[in-house]
Coordinates of N, CA and C and ligand atoms in Angstrom, one line a residue:
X20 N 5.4 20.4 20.7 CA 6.7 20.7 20.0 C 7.8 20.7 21.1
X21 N 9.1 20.3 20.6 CA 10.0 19.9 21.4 C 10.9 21.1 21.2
X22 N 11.5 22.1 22.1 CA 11.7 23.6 22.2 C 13.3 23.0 22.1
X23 N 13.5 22.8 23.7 CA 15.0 22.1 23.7 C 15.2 20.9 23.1
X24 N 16.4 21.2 22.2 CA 16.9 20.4 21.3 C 17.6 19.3 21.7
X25 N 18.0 19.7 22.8 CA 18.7 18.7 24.0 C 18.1 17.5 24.1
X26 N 17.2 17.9 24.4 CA 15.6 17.2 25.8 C 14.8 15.5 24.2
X27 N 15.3 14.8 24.3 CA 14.2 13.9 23.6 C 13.2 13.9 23.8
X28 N 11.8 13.8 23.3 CA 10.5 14.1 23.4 C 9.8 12.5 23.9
X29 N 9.6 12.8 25.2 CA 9.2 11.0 26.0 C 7.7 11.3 25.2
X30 N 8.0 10.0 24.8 CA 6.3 9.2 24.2 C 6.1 8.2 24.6
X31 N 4.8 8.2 24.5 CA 3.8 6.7 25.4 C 2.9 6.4 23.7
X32 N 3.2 5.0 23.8 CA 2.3 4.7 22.7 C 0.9 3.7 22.9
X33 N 0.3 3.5 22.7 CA -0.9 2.9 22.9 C -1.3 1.8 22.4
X34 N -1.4 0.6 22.4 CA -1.5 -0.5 21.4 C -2.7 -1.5 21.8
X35 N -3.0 -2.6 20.9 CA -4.7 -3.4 21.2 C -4.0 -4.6 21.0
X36 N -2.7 -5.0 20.1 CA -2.3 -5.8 19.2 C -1.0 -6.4 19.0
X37 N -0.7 -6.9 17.9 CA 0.5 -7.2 17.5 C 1.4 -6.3 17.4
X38 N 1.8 -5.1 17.3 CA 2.4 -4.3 17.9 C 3.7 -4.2 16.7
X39 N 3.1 -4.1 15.8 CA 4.1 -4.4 14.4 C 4.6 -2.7 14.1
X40 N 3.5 -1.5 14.7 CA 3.8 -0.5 14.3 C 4.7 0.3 15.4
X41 N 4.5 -0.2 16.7 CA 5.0 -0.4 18.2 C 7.0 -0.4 17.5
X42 N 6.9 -1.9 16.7 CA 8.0 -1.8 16.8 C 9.0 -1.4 15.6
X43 N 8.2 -0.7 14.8 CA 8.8 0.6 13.6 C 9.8 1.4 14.6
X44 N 8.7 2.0 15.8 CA 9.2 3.2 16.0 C 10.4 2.7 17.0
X45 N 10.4 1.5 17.8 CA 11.6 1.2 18.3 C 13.0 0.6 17.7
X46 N 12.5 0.3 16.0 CA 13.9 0.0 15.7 C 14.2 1.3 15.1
X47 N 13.3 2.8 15.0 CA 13.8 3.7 14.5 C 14.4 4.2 15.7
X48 N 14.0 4.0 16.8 CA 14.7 4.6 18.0 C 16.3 4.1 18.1
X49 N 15.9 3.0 17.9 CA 17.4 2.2 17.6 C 18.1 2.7 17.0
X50 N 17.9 2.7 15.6 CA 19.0 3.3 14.7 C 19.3 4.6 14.2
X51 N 18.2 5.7 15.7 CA 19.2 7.1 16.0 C 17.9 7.8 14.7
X52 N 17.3 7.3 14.1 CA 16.7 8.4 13.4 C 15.2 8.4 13.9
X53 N 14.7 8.6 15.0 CA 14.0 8.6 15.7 C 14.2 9.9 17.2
X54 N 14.4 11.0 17.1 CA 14.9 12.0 18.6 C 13.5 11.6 19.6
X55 N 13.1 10.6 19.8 CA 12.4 10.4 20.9 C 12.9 9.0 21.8
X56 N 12.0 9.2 23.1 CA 12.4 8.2 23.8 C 10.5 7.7 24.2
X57 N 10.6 5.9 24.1 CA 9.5 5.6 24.0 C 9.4 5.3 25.9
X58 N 8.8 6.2 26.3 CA 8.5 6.1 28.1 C 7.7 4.9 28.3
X59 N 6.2 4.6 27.5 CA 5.8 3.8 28.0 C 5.2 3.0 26.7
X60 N 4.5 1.7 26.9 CA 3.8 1.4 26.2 C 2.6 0.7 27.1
X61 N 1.2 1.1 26.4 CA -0.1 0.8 27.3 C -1.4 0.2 26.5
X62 N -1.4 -1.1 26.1 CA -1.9 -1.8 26.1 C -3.6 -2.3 27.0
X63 N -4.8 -2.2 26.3 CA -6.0 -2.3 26.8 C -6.3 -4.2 26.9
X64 N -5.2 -4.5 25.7 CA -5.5 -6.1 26.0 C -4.3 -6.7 26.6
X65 N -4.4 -7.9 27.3 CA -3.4 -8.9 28.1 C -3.0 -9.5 26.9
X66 N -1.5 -9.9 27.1 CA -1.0 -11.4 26.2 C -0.9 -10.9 25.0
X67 N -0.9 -9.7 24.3 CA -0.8 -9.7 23.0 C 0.8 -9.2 22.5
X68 N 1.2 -9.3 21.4 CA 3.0 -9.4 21.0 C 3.4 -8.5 21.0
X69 N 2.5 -7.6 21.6 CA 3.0 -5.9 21.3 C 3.6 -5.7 22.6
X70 N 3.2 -6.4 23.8 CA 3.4 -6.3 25.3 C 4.5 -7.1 25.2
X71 N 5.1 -8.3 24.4 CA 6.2 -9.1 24.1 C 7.5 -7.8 23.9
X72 N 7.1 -7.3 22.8 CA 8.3 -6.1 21.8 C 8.7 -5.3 23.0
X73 N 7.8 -5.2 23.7 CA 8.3 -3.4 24.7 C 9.2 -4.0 25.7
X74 N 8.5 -5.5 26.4 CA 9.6 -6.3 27.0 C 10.6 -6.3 27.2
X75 N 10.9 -7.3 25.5 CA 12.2 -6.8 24.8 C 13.2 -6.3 24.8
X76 N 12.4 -4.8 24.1 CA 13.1 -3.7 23.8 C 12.9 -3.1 25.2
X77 N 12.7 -3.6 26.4 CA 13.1 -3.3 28.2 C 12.1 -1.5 28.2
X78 N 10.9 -1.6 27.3 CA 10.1 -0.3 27.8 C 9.0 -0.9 28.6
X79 N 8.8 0.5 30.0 CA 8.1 -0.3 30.6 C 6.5 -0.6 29.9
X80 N 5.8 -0.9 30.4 CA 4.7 -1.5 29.8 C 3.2 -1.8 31.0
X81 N 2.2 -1.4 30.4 CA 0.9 -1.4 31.0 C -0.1 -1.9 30.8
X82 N -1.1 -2.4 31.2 CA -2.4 -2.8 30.7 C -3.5 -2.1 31.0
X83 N -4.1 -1.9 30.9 CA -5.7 -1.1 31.0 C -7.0 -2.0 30.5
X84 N -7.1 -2.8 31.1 CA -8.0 -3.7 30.1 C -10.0 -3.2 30.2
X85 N -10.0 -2.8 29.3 CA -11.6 -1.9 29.1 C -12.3 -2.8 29.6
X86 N -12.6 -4.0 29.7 CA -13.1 -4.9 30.2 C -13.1 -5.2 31.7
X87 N -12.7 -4.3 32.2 CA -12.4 -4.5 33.9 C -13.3 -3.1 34.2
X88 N -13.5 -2.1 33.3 CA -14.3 -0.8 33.7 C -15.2 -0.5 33.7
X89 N -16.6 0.1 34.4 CA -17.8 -0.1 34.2 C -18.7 0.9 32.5
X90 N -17.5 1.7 32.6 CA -17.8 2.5 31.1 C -17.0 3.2 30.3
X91 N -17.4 3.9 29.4 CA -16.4 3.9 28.8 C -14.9 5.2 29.0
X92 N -15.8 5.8 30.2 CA -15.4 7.5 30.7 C -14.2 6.7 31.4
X93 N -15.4 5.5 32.8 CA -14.2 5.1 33.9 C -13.3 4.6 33.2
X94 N -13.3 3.7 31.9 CA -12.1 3.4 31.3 C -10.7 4.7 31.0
X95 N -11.3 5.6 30.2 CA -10.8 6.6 29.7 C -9.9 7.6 30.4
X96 N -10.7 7.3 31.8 CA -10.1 8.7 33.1 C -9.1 7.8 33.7
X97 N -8.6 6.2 33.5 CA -7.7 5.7 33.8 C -6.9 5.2 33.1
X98 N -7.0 5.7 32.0 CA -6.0 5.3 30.4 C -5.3 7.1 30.9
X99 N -6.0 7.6 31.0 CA -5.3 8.7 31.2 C -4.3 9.1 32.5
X100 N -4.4 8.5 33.2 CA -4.0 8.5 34.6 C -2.6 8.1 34.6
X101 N -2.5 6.7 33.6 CA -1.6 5.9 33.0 C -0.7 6.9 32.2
X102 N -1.3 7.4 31.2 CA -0.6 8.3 30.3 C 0.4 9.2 30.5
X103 N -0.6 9.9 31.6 CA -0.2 11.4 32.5 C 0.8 11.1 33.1
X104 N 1.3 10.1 33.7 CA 2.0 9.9 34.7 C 3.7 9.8 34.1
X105 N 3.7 9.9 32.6 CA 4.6 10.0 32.0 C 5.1 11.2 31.4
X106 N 3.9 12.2 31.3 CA 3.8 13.3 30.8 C 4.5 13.6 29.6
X107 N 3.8 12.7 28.6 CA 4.4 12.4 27.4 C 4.2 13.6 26.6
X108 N 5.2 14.1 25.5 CA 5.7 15.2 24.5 C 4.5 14.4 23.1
X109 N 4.3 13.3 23.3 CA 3.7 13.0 22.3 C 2.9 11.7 22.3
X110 N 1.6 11.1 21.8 CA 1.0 10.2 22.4 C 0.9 9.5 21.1
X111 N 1.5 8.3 21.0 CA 0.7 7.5 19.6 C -0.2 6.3 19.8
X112 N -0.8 6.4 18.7 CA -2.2 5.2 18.7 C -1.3 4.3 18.0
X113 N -1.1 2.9 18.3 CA -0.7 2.3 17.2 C -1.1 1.0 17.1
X114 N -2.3 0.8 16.6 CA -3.0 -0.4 16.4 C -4.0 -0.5 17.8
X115 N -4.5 0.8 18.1 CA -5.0 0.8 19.4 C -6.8 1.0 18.8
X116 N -7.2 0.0 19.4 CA -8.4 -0.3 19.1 C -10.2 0.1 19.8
X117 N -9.7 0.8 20.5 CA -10.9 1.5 21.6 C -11.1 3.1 20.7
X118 N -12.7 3.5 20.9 CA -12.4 4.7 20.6 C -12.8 5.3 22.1
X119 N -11.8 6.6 21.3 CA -11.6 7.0 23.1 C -12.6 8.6 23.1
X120 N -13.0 8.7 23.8 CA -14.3 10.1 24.9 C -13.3 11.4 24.1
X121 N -14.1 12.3 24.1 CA -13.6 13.5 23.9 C -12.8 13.9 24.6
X122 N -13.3 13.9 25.8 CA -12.9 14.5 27.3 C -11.5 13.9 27.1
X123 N -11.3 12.2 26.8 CA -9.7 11.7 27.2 C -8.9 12.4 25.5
X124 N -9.8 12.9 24.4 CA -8.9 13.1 23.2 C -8.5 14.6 23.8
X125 N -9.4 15.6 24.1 CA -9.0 16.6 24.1 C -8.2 16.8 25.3
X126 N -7.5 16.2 25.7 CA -6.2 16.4 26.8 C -5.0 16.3 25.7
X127 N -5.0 16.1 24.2 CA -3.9 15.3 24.1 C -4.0 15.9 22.3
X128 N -5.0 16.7 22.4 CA -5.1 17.3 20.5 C -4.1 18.1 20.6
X129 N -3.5 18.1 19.1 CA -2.0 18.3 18.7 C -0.9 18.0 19.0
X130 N -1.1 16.6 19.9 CA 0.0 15.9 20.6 C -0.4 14.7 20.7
X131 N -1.5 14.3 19.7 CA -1.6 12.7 19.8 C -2.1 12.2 18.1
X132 N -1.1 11.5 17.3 CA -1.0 11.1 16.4 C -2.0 9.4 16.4
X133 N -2.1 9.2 15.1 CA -2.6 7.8 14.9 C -2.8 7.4 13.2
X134 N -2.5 6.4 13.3 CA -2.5 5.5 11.7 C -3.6 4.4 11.5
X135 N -4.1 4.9 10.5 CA -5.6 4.1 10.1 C -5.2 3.6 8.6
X136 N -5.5 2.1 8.7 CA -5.0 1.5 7.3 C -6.1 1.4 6.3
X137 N -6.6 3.0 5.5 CA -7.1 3.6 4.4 C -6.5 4.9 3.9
X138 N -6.8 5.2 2.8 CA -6.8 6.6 2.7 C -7.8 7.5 3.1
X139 N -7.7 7.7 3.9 CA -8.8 8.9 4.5 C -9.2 10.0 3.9
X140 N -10.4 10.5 3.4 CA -11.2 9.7 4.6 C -12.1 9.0 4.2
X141 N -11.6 8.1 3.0 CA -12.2 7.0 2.5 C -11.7 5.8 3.7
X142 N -13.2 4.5 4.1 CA -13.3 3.8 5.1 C -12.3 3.7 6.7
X143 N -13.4 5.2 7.2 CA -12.9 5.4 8.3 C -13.8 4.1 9.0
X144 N -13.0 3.4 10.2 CA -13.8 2.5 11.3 C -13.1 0.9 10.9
X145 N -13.5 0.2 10.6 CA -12.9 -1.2 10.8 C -13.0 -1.7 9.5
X146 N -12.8 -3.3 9.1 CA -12.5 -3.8 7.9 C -12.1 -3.0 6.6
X147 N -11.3 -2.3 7.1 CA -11.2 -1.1 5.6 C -10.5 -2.0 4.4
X148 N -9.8 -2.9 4.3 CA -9.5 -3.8 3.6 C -10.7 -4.5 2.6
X149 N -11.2 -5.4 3.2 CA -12.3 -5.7 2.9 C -12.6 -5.1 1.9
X150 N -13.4 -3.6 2.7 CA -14.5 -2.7 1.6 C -13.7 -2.4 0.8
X151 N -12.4 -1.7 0.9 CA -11.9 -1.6 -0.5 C -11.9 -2.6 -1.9
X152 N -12.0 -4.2 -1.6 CA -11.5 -5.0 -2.4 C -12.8 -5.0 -2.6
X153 N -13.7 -4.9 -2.1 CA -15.7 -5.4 -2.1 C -16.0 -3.8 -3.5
X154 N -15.1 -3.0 -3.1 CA -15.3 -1.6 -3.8 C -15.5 -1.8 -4.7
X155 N -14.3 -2.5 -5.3 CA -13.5 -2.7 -6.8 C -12.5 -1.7 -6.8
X156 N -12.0 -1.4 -5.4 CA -10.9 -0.2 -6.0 C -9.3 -1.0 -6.3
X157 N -8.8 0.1 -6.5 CA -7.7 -0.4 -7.2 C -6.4 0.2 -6.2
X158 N -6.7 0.7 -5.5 CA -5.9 1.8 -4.5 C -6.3 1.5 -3.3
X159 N -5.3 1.2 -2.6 CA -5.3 1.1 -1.0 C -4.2 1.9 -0.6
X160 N -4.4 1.9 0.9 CA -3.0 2.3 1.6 C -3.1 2.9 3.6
X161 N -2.5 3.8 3.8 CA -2.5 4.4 5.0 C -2.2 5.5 5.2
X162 N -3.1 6.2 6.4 CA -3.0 8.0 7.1 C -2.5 7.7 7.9
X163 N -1.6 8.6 8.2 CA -1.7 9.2 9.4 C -2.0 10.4 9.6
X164 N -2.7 10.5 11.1 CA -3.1 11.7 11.2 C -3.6 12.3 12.8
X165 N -3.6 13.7 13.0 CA -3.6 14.0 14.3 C -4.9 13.8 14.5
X166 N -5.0 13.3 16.1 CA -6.4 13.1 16.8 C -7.0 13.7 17.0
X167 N -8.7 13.7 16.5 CA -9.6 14.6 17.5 C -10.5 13.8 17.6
X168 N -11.4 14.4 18.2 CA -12.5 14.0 18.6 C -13.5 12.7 17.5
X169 N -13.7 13.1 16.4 CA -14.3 12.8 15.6 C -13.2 11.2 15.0
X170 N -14.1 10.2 15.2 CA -13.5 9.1 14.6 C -12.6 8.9 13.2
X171 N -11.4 8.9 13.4 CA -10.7 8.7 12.2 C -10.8 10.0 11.3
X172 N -11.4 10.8 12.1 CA -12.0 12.3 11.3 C -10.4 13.3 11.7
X173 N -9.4 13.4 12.4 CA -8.8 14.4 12.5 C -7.6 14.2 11.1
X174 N -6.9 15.8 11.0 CA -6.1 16.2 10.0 C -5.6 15.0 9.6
X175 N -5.0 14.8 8.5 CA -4.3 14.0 8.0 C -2.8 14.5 7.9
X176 N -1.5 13.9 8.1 CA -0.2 14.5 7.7 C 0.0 13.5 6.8
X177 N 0.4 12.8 6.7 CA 1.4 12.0 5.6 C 0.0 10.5 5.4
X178 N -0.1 10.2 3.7 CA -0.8 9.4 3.7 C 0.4 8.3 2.1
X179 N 0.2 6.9 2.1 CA 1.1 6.3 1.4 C -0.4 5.3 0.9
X180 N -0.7 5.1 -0.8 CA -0.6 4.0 -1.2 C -0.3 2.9 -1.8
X181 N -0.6 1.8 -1.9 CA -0.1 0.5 -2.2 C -1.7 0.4 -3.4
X182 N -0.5 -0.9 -4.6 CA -1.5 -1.1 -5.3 C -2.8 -2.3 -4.6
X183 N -4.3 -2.5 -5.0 CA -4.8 -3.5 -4.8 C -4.6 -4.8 -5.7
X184 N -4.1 -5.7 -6.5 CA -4.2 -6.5 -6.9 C -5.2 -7.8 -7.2
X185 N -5.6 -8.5 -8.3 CA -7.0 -8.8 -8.7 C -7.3 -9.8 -7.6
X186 N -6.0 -10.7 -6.9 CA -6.5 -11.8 -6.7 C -6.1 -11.7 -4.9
X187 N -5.8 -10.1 -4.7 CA -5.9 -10.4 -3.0 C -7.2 -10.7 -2.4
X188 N -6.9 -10.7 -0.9 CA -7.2 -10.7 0.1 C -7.0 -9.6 1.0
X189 N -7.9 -9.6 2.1 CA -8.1 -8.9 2.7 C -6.9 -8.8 3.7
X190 N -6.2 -9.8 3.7 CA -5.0 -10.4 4.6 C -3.9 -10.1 4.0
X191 N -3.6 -10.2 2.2 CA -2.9 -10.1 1.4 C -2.7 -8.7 1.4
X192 N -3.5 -7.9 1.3 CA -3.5 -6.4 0.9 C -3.4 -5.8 2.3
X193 N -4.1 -6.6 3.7 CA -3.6 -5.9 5.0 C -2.2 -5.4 5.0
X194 N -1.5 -6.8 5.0 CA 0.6 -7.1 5.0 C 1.0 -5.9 4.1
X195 N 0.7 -5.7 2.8 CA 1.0 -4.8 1.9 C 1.2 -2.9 2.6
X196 N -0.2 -3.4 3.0 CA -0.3 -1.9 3.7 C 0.4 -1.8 5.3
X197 N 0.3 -2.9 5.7 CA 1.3 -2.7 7.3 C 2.8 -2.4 6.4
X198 N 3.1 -2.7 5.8 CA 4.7 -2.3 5.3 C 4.8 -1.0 5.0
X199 N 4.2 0.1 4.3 CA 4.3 1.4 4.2 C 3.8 1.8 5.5
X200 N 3.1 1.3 6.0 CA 2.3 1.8 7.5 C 4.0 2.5 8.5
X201 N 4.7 1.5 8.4 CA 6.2 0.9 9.3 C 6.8 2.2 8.2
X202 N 7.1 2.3 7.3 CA 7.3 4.0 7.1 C 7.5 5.2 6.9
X203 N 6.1 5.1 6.7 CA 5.9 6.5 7.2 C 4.8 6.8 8.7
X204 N 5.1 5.9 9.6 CA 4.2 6.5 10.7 C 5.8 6.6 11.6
X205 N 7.1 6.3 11.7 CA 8.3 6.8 11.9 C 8.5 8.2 11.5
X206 N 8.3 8.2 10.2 CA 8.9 9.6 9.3 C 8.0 10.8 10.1
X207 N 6.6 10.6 10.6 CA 5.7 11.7 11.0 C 6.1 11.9 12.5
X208 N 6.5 10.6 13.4 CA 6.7 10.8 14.8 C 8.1 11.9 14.7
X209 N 9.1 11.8 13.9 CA 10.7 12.3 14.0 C 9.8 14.3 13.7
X210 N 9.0 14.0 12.8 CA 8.8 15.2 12.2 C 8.0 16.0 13.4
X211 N 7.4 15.1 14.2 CA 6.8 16.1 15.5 C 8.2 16.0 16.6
X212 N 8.9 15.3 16.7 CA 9.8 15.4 17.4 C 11.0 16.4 17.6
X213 N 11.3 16.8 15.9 CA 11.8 17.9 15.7 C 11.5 19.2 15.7
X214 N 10.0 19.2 15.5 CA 9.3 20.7 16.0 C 8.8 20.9 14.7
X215 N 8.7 20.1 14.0 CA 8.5 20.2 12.5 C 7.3 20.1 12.1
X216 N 6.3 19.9 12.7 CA 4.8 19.4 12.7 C 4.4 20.2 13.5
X217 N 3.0 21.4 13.3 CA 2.3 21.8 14.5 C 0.8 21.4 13.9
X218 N -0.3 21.6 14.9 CA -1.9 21.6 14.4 C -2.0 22.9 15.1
X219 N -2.4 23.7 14.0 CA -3.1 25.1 14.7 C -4.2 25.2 14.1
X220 N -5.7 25.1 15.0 CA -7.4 25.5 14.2 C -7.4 24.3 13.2
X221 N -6.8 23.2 13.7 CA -7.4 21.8 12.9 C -6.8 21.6 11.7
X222 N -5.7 23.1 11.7 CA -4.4 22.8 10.5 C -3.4 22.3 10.6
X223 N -3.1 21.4 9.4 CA -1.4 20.9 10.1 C -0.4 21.9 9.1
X224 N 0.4 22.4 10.2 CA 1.5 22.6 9.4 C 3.0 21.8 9.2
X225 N 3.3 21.8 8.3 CA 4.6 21.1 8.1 C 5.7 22.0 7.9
X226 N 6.4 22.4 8.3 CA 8.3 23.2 8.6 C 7.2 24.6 8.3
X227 N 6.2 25.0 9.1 CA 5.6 26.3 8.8 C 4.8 26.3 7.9
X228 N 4.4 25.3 6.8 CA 3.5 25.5 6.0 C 2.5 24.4 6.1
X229 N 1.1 25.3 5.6 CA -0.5 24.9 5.7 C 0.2 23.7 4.8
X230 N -0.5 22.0 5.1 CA -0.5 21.5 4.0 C -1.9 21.2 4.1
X231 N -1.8 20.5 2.5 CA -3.7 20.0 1.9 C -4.1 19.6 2.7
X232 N -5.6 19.6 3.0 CA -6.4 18.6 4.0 C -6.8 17.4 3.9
X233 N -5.4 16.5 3.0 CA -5.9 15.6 1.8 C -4.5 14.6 2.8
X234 N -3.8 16.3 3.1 CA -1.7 15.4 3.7 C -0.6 14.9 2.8
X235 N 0.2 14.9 2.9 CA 1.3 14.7 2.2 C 0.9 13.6 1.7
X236 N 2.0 13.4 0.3 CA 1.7 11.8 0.2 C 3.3 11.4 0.0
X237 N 3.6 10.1 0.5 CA 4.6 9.2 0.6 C 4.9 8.7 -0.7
X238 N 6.4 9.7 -0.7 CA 6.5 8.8 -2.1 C 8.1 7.9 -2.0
X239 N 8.1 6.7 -1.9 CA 9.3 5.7 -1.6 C 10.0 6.1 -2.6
X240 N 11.2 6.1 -1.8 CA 12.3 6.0 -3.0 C 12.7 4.8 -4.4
Ligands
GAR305 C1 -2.5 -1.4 11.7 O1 -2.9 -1.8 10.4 C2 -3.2 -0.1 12.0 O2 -3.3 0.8 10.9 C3 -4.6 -0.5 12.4 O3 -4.4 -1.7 13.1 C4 -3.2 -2.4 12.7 C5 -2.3 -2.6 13.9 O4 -1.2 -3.4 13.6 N1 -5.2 0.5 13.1 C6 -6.5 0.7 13.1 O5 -7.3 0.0 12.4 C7 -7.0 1.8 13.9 N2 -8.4 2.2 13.6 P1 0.0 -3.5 14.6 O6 -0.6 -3.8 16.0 O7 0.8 -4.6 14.0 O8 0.8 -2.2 14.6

């Protein structure tokens, strides 16, 4: 939580990818409704568009490539090293694709946010698209939610969905859901930035109050 109202809350964000949710939070930073400043952006892969955007938008920028480390700790105790060095108010996952050790989450619980494109905790882990459409469901969308330990398993704050349609795709219905993704994983970073978000005992509160363990839900204007 950010005490002084003064002080913008430096954040380091984390990325694997295209960096589409990378750059939500820098055109919110842009246009002032955003009270943070993005310190770093750290990247586990080379050459991908997300390392393009931070360029850019002139944040510095890192690599860590898991692939150069003998496991997944040595990776982790140098992702962190990276991190620390910024002593960031707030850490986001954002299309970041490693799962990361206890040891490196619990440095960073109730201070490290992430967006998983399902509703949680329906198809936590990968192709969630897919299984939804393989389901027959009719409902897709996106969590966000604070990190713990447990894969795709921490609180939920704000969750948005989008309809499935008969004749998508896994690619069709991905796009759909990266577009609500780009609004409300903004709306949740400002809300910890303001002091408006705490986790206390694996609860999230929102402006002081317990919400469901289910999380807000996004309703677009
Ligand atoms: C987003 O859909 C995000 O929800 C997902 O990866 C994509 C990254 O897109 N994250 C996960 O699946 C994490 N388990 P981006 O690189 O364009 O922001």
């Amino acid at each position: 939580m950010i005490s002084n109202q003064e002080k913008k809350a430096d954040i380091v964000i984390l990325i694997s990818g295209g960096g589409s949710n990378l750059q939500s939070f820098i055109d919110a930073c842009n246009r002032g409704v955003l009270d943070g400043r993005i310190a770093a952006v750290i990247s586990n892969k080379a050459n991908v568009k997300g390392l393009e955007r931070a360029k850019i938008a002139n944040i510095p920028s890192f690599i860590v490539d898991h692939n150069t480390f003998p496991t997944r700790d040595a990776f982790d105790l140098e992702l962190a090293t990276v991190v620390n060095m910024f002593k960031p108010d707030l850490v986001i996952l954002a299309g970041f694709m490693r799962i990361l050790t206890a040891s490196f989450v619990n440095q960073y619980v109730g201070r490290m946010i992430n967006i998983h494109p399902s509703v949680l905790p329906a198809y936590p882990g990968l192709n969630t698209h897919q299984r939804a459409i393989d389901a027959k469901d009719t409902i897709a969308g996106a969590t966000v939610h604070f990190v713990t330990p447990e894969l795709d398993g921490g609180p939920p704050v704000l969750q948005a969905t989008v309809p499935i349609e008969k004749q998508d795709t896994a690619e069709l219905l991905g796009a759909r859901v990266l577009n609500v993704e780009h609004k409300i994983y903004p709306i949740v970073a400002q809300w910890f930035c303001q002091g408006r978000l705490t986790l206390r005992h694996n609860k999230v509160f929102h402006d002081g109050v317990e919400i469901d363990e289910k999380g807000l839900l996004f309703k677009d204007k």
